[in-house]
């Protein structure tokens, strides 16, 4: 048996990773540690919560003594670290929370792993999940490779860049066995509706304005979340220690074009006239420091570890829209209470 600590497993990507590992590896004990912030939701894992190789612990990665106890109690052999504050707009309003969780929380986990493993690093691994935003912003040409210099612009990406540096520093200084992956924008089920795709699907359904930042010309590179989880599985098992792997689907979209695809897909499923919801598009003030373009070169992951995305974007978007429409109760649950306050502060 291997005891694997997955942090942030009640969040969007984390819940897909936990589900994949619990279902596919009965020989692993999966310990999901999550603080259940606004972004964490145990409803995301209802289907696997009763399985015998799964344990949930509520707790904060910023509490070092607690993390130390978790390593000792569960004899943790490997960590897949996803817990983070993840929304750029929130980082602009409250950067402290991002430094606290993303930098100090990661440092706590590294220190707890180092001390618990006590130089016996055989079969141990600290896998840190990062983002393409650490590389900064591209012009119209070029792709981020694993050698692109870090150039973060938002408090969120600055905190993720800092955590990546700490992870590499623990490899160089203490020999802690680490691996890092930097992924592009994810979409799919269970994403909190503060991020573009679930927010806009929900607003189109409810005939609410669609707040497009600036001119809608920024470009993102979208990957279906299940493909990210599959990449994490491959890197966890086959990744080379000390290495970084970029994850992306070579799937760039200008925001406004993507929004039109969302409108078309939702309108079609709801039986509305084609393009009826385009009237909801509302151009609003741009995000401060808005990165123009992200685009990932994931050639290394394909050539060295054999991973490729499994899904075409059109298919992924249709599946995703259907999931949000079929899961009204989940959407209603996460958009009640504090979400309303957040929405007012951010958009009204
Ligand atoms: P999310 O916001 O949906 O989930 C984050 C999870 O972390 C939540 O369950 C939350 O409760 C938990 N958490 C937050 N603070 C915590 C703390 N102090 N202690 C313990 N748990 C805490 O985020 P996500 O979109 O699933 O992203 C997961 C990871 O993947 C993050 O590290 C993010 O930087 C990275 N990432 C995200 C994307 C994306 O498109 N969403 C792309 C690339 C990388
Ligand atoms: O690239 C990976 C990153 O992708 C992850 O590290 C982050 O955790 C994740 O949140 C995401 O960051 P973005 O800022 O790219 O995602 P977001 O969904 O917030 O925004 C996508 C684009 O849509 C961006 O150009 C801003 C724009 N946007 C977003 C919102 C929420 C709007 O125009 N209007 C909006 O209301």
GROMACS .gro file of C-alpha atoms in nm, residues 1-178:
model
  178
    1UNK     CA    1   0.000   0.000   0.000
    2UNK     CA    2   0.108   0.356  -0.067
    3UNK     CA    3  -0.038   0.641   0.139
    4UNK     CA    4  -0.096   0.944  -0.078
    5UNK     CA    5  -0.189   1.286   0.055
    6UNK     CA    6  -0.387   1.493  -0.197
    7UNK     CA    7  -0.435   1.853  -0.085
    8UNK     CA    8  -0.724   2.062  -0.218
    9UNK     CA    9  -0.910   1.746  -0.319
   10UNK     CA   10  -1.253   1.900  -0.256
   11UNK     CA   11  -1.192   2.171  -0.517
   12UNK     CA   12  -1.245   2.165  -0.892
   13UNK     CA   13  -0.933   1.989  -1.027
   14UNK     CA   14  -0.856   1.818  -0.696
   15UNK     CA   15  -1.190   1.635  -0.690
   16UNK     CA   16  -1.124   1.492  -1.038
   17UNK     CA   17  -0.774   1.382  -0.932
   18UNK     CA   18  -0.903   1.222  -0.610
   19UNK     CA   19  -1.178   1.037  -0.802
   20UNK     CA   20  -0.931   0.906  -1.063
   21UNK     CA   21  -0.682   0.782  -0.801
   22UNK     CA   22  -0.944   0.628  -0.567
   23UNK     CA   23  -1.115   0.446  -0.853
   24UNK     CA   24  -0.803   0.332  -1.039
   25UNK     CA   25  -0.564   0.242  -0.757
   26UNK     CA   26  -0.717   0.020  -0.490
   27UNK     CA   27  -0.361  -0.040  -0.364
   28UNK     CA   28  -0.329   0.328  -0.262
   29UNK     CA   29  -0.482   0.491   0.044
   30UNK     CA   30  -0.592   0.834  -0.069
   31UNK     CA   31  -0.601   1.097   0.206
   32UNK     CA   32  -0.778   1.411   0.089
   33UNK     CA   33  -0.687   1.714   0.300
   34UNK     CA   34  -0.892   2.025   0.234
   35UNK     CA   35  -0.987   2.335   0.439
   36UNK     CA   36  -1.327   2.352   0.264
   37UNK     CA   37  -1.297   2.720   0.179
   38UNK     CA   38  -1.570   2.872  -0.042
   39UNK     CA   39  -1.411   2.674  -0.332
   40UNK     CA   40  -1.409   2.334  -0.161
   41UNK     CA   41  -1.720   2.119  -0.160
   42UNK     CA   42  -1.760   1.758  -0.044
   43UNK     CA   43  -2.060   1.722  -0.277
   44UNK     CA   44  -1.795   1.699  -0.553
   45UNK     CA   45  -1.691   1.358  -0.417
   46UNK     CA   46  -2.023   1.200  -0.311
   47UNK     CA   47  -1.975   0.906  -0.548
   48UNK     CA   48  -1.649   0.787  -0.391
   49UNK     CA   49  -1.674   0.901  -0.028
   50UNK     CA   50  -1.768   0.555   0.104
   51UNK     CA   51  -1.484   0.366  -0.066
   52UNK     CA   52  -1.241   0.198   0.171
   53UNK     CA   53  -0.923   0.345   0.019
   54UNK     CA   54  -1.047   0.704   0.070
   55UNK     CA   55  -1.021   0.930   0.377
   56UNK     CA   56  -1.118   1.294   0.406
   57UNK     CA   57  -0.959   1.529   0.660
   58UNK     CA   58  -1.068   1.887   0.705
   59UNK     CA   59  -0.767   2.105   0.776
   60UNK     CA   60  -0.554   2.400   0.678
   61UNK     CA   61  -0.218   2.361   0.504
   62UNK     CA   62  -0.112   2.682   0.681
   63UNK     CA   63  -0.113   2.498   1.017
   64UNK     CA   64   0.231   2.334   1.033
   65UNK     CA   65   0.173   2.126   1.349
   66UNK     CA   66  -0.146   1.984   1.207
   67UNK     CA   67   0.026   1.891   0.879
   68UNK     CA   68   0.309   1.725   1.073
   69UNK     CA   69   0.052   1.512   1.259
   70UNK     CA   70  -0.117   1.412   0.932
   71UNK     CA   71   0.216   1.287   0.790
   72UNK     CA   72   0.281   1.085   1.107
   73UNK     CA   73  -0.072   0.948   1.155
   74UNK     CA   74  -0.117   0.831   0.793
   75UNK     CA   75   0.250   0.747   0.716
   76UNK     CA   76   0.233   0.962   0.405
   77UNK     CA   77   0.463   0.845   0.122
   78UNK     CA   78   0.365   1.090  -0.149
   79UNK     CA   79   0.193   1.426  -0.185
   80UNK     CA   80  -0.005   1.566  -0.477
   81UNK     CA   81  -0.040   1.930  -0.380
   82UNK     CA   82  -0.334   2.118  -0.535
   83UNK     CA   83  -0.468   2.324  -0.241
   84UNK     CA   84  -0.450   2.691  -0.328
   85UNK     CA   85  -0.634   3.016  -0.359
   86UNK     CA   86  -0.693   2.998  -0.733
   87UNK     CA   87  -0.891   3.297  -0.863
   88UNK     CA   88  -0.699   3.591  -1.014
   89UNK     CA   89  -0.975   3.848  -0.945
   90UNK     CA   90  -0.983   3.756  -0.575
   91UNK     CA   91  -0.603   3.790  -0.560
   92UNK     CA   92  -0.635   4.147  -0.685
   93UNK     CA   93  -0.874   4.225  -0.396
   94UNK     CA   94  -0.693   4.030  -0.122
   95UNK     CA   95  -0.332   3.936  -0.202
   96UNK     CA   96  -0.251   3.837   0.159
   97UNK     CA   97  -0.470   3.526   0.146
   98UNK     CA   98  -0.278   3.415  -0.165
   99UNK     CA   99   0.065   3.464  -0.007
  100UNK     CA  100  -0.054   3.282   0.304
  101UNK     CA  101  -0.203   2.973   0.141
  102UNK     CA  102  -0.005   2.943  -0.180
  103UNK     CA  103   0.341   3.029  -0.045
  104UNK     CA  104   0.336   2.955   0.329
  105UNK     CA  105   0.101   2.657   0.291
  106UNK     CA  106   0.330   2.501   0.030
  107UNK     CA  107   0.636   2.568   0.246
  108UNK     CA  108   0.464   2.396   0.543
  109UNK     CA  109   0.397   2.088   0.332
  110UNK     CA  110   0.755   2.078   0.199
  111UNK     CA  111   0.899   2.111   0.548
  112UNK     CA  112   0.662   1.847   0.689
  113UNK     CA  113   0.752   1.606   0.405
  114UNK     CA  114   1.126   1.664   0.449
  115UNK     CA  115   1.113   1.613   0.826
  116UNK     CA  116   0.877   1.317   0.814
  117UNK     CA  117   1.078   1.136   0.543
  118UNK     CA  118   1.401   1.218   0.726
  119UNK     CA  119   1.636   1.166   0.429
  120UNK     CA  120   1.482   0.829   0.344
  121UNK     CA  121   1.346   0.935   0.007
  122UNK     CA  122   1.300   0.593  -0.151
  123UNK     CA  123   0.951   0.568  -0.307
  124UNK     CA  124   0.869   0.918  -0.182
  125UNK     CA  125   0.740   1.201  -0.399
  126UNK     CA  126   0.625   1.559  -0.357
  127UNK     CA  127   0.425   1.652  -0.668
  128UNK     CA  128   0.339   2.022  -0.691
  129UNK     CA  129   0.056   2.135  -0.920
  130UNK     CA  130   0.122   2.475  -1.074
  131UNK     CA  131  -0.006   2.695  -1.352
  132UNK     CA  132   0.106   2.841  -1.685
  133UNK     CA  133   0.039   3.190  -1.542
  134UNK     CA  134   0.383   3.188  -1.376
  135UNK     CA  135   0.535   3.239  -1.723
  136UNK     CA  136   0.356   3.573  -1.767
  137UNK     CA  137   0.190   3.691  -2.085
  138UNK     CA  138   0.262   3.608  -2.451
  139UNK     CA  139   0.227   3.832  -2.756
  140UNK     CA  140   0.055   3.700  -3.068
  141UNK     CA  141   0.327   3.441  -3.134
  142UNK     CA  142   0.514   3.175  -2.937
  143UNK     CA  143   0.432   2.919  -2.670
  144UNK     CA  144   0.535   2.868  -2.307
  145UNK     CA  145   0.792   2.590  -2.276
  146UNK     CA  146   0.941   2.447  -1.958
  147UNK     CA  147   1.238   2.683  -2.011
  148UNK     CA  148   1.037   3.006  -2.042
  149UNK     CA  149   1.157   3.244  -1.766
  150UNK     CA  150   0.908   3.318  -1.488
  151UNK     CA  151   0.736   3.657  -1.522
  152UNK     CA  152   0.417   3.656  -1.312
  153UNK     CA  153   0.192   3.963  -1.312
  154UNK     CA  154  -0.100   3.904  -1.075
  155UNK     CA  155  -0.075   3.842  -0.699
  156UNK     CA  156  -0.213   3.493  -0.774
  157UNK     CA  157   0.056   3.406  -1.030
  158UNK     CA  158   0.327   3.570  -0.818
  159UNK     CA  159   0.227   3.347  -0.525
  160UNK     CA  160   0.224   3.034  -0.746
  161UNK     CA  161   0.565   3.129  -0.893
  162UNK     CA  162   0.703   3.170  -0.543
  163UNK     CA  163   0.569   2.830  -0.437
  164UNK     CA  164   0.729   2.669  -0.746
  165UNK     CA  165   1.064   2.824  -0.650
  166UNK     CA  166   1.035   2.683  -0.297
  167UNK     CA  167   0.959   2.336  -0.436
  168UNK     CA  168   1.270   2.346  -0.660
  169UNK     CA  169   1.476   2.489  -0.373
  170UNK     CA  170   1.385   2.183  -0.161
  171UNK     CA  171   1.505   1.956  -0.444
  172UNK     CA  172   1.834   2.145  -0.487
  173UNK     CA  173   1.902   2.200  -0.117
  174UNK     CA  174   1.772   1.888   0.058
  175UNK     CA  175   1.731   1.642  -0.229
  176UNK     CA  176   1.355   1.619  -0.163
  177UNK     CA  177   1.210   1.415  -0.454
  178UNK     CA  178   0.987   1.661  -0.636
   0.00000   0.00000   0.00000
